Coordinates of C-alpha atoms and ligand atoms in Angstrom, one line a residue:
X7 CA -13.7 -25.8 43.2
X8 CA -15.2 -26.9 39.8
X9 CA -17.2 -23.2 39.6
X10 CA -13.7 -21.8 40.1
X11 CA -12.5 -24.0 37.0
X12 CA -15.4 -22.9 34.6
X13 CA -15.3 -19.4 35.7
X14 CA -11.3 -20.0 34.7
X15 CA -11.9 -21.4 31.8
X16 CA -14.9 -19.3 30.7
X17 CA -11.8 -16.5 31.0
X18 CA -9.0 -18.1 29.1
X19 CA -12.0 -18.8 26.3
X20 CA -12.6 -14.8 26.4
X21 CA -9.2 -13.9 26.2
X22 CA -8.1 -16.2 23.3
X23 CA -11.2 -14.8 21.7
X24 CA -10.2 -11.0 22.2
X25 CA -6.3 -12.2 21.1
X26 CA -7.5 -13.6 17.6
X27 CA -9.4 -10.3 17.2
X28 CA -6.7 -8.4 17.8
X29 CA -4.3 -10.1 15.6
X30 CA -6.7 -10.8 12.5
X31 CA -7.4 -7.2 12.9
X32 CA -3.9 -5.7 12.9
X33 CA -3.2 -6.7 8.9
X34 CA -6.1 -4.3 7.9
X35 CA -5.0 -1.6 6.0
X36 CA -5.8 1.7 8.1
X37 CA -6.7 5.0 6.0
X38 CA -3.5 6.9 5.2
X39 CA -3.7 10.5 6.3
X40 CA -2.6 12.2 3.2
X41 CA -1.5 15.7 3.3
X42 CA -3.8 18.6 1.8
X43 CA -0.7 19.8 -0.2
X44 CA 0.0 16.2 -1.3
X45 CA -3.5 15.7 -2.3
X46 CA -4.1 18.4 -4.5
X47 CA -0.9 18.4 -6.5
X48 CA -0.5 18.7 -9.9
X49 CA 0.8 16.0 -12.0
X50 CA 3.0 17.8 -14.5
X51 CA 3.4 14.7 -17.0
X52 CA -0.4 14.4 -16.9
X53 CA -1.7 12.8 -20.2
X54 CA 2.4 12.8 -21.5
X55 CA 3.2 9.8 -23.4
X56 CA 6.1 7.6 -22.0
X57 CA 8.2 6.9 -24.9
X58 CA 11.2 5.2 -22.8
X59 CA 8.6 3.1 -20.8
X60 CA 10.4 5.2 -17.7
X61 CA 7.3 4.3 -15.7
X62 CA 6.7 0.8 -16.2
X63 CA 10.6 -0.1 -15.4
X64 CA 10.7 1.9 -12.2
X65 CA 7.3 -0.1 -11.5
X66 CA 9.4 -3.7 -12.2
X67 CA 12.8 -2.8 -10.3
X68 CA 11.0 -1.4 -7.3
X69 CA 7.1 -1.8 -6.7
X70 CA 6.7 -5.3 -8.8
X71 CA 8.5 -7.3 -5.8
X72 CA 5.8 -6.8 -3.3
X73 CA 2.5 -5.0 -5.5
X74 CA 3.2 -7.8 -8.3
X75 CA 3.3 -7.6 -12.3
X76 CA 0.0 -6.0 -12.3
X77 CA -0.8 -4.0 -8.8
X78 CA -2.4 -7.3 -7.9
X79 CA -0.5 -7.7 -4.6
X80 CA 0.8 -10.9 -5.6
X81 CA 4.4 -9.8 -5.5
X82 CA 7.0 -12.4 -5.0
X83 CA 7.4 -10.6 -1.3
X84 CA 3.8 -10.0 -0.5
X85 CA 3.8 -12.7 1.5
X86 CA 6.2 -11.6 4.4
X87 CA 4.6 -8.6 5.0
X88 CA 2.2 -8.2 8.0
X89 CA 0.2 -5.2 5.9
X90 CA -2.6 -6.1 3.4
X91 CA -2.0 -4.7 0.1
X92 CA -4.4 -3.4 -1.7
X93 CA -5.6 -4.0 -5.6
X94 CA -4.0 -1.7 -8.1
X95 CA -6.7 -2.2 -10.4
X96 CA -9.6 -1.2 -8.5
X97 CA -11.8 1.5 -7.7
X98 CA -10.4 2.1 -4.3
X99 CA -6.5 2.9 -5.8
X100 CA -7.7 4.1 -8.9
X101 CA -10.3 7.2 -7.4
X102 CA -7.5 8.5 -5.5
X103 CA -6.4 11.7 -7.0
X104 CA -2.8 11.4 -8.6
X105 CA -1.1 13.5 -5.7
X106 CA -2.3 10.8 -3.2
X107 CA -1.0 8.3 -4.9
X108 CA 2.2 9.8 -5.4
X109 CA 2.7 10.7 -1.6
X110 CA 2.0 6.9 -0.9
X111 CA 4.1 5.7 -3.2
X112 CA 7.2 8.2 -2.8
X113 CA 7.0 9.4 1.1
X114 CA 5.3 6.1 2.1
X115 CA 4.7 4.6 5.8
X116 CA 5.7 1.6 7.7
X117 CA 5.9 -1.6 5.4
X118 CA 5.5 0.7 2.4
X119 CA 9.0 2.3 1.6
X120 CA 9.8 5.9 1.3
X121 CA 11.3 6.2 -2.5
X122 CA 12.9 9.7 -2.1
X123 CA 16.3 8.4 -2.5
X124 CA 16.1 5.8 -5.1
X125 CA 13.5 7.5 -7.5
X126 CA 15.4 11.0 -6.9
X127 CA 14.0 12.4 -10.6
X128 CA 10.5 14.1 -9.9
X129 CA 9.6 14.0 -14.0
X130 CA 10.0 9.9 -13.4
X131 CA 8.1 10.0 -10.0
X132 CA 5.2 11.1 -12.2
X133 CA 5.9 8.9 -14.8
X134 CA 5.6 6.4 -12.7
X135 CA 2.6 7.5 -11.2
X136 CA 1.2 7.3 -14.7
X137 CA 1.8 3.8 -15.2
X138 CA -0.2 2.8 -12.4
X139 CA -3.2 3.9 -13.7
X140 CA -2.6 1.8 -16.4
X141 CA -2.8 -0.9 -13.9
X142 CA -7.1 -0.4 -13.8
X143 CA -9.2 -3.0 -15.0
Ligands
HEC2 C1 8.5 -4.0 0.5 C2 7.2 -4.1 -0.1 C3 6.8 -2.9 -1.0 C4 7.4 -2.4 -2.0 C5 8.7 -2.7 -2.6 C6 6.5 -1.3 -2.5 N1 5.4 -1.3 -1.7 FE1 3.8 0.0 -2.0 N2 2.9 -0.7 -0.3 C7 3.4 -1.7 0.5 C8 2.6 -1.9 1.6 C9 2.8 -2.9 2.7 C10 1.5 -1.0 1.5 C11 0.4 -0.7 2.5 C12 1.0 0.2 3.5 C13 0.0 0.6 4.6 O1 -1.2 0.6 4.4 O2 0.5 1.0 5.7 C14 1.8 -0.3 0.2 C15 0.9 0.7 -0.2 C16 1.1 1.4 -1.4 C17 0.2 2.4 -2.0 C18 -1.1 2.8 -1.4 C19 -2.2 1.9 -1.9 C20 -3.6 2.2 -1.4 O3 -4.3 1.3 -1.1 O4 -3.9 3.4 -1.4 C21 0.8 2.8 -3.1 C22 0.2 3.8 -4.1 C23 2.0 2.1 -3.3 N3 2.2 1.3 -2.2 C24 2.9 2.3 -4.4 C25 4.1 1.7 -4.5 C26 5.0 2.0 -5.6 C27 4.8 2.9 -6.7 C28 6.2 1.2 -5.3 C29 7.5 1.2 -6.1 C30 8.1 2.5 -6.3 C31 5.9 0.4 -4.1 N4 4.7 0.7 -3.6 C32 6.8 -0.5 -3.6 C33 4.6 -2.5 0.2 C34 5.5 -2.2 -0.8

C-alpha cells in the first residue's frame, strides 16, 4: 500500500514537473517563418526623411499600446498577452532586414495583428518601418 502511494506520488511530482515546462515554455517567442519575397524587399523610402513624423504617429496610435514608447515592450497592454515581446532596440530586431520587419509588422501572426486594413498607404507602411530603426540603442 504505501509503495503504491510513493510510486503515486513520485507520478503526480513528474507530471506537475512536465506541466510547468510546458506552460513556462509556451510564452517563448518561436522564429517567424518569413517569406523569401518578404525578406528581400525593397524599402522604397529607404534613407527618406519624414517631414510629417508619418512614422512615429502610426508607431503611437497602433504599435505604442503593446511594443511601448520606445520598442521596449512595456506597452500599456503588454501585460495581457501570453507572447513575449521582443526589444525594439536590440540587435535581434534591428539585424533583421527591413522587408522582415515589415511582413511582421504589417501581415503579422497570432497576438501580433495584421495592419493591412488600418495602415492601407504602402509609402506610410515604410515610413513606419523607418521609425523603428530609430528605436536602436
Ligand atoms: C496587441 C498587441 C500588439 C500591437 C498593437 C502591435 N504588436 Fe507587434 N507584436 C505583438 C506580439 C505579441 C508580437 C510577437 C508575436 C509572435 O512572436 O508570435 C509582436 C511582434 C512584432 C514584431 C516582430 C519582432 C521580432 O522580434 O522580430 C514586429 C516587427 C512588430 N510586432 C511590429 C509592430 C508594429 C509596427 C505595430 C504597430 C503597427 C505593432 N507591432 C503592434 C503584439 C502587438
Amino acid at each position: 500500500m504505501k509503495k503504491a502511494l510513493r510510486k503515486l506520488t513520485m507520478a503526480s511530482l513528474m507530471m506537475g514537473a512536465m506541466l510547468f515546462l510546458f506552460t513556462t515554455n509556451s510564452s517563448a517567442q518561436e522564429d517567424w517563418t518569413v517569406p523569401a519575397n518578404y525578406k528581400t524587399m525593397k524599402n522604397p523610402k529607404a534613407g527618406v526623411s519624414d517631414a510629417g513624423n508619418v512614422g512615429k504617429a502610426l508607431w503611437d496610435k497602433h504599435c505604442k499600446s503593446c511594443h511601448g514608447k520606445e520598442g521596449f515592450g512595456d506597452g500599456t497592454k503588454a501585460e495581457e498577452l501570453d507572447t513575449e515581446l521582443s526589444d525594439f532596440s536590440t540587435d535581434e530586431v534591428q539585424s533583421q532586414t527591413d522587408g522582415e520587419l515589415y511582413y511582421k509588422a504589417i501581415i503579422g501572426r497570432d497576438e501580433m495583428p495584421n495592419f493591412e486594413k488600418k495602415i492601407p498607404s504602402e509609402a506610410d507602411r515604410w515610413l513606419l518601418i523607418n521609425y523603428i530603426r530609430t528605436l536602436k540603442k
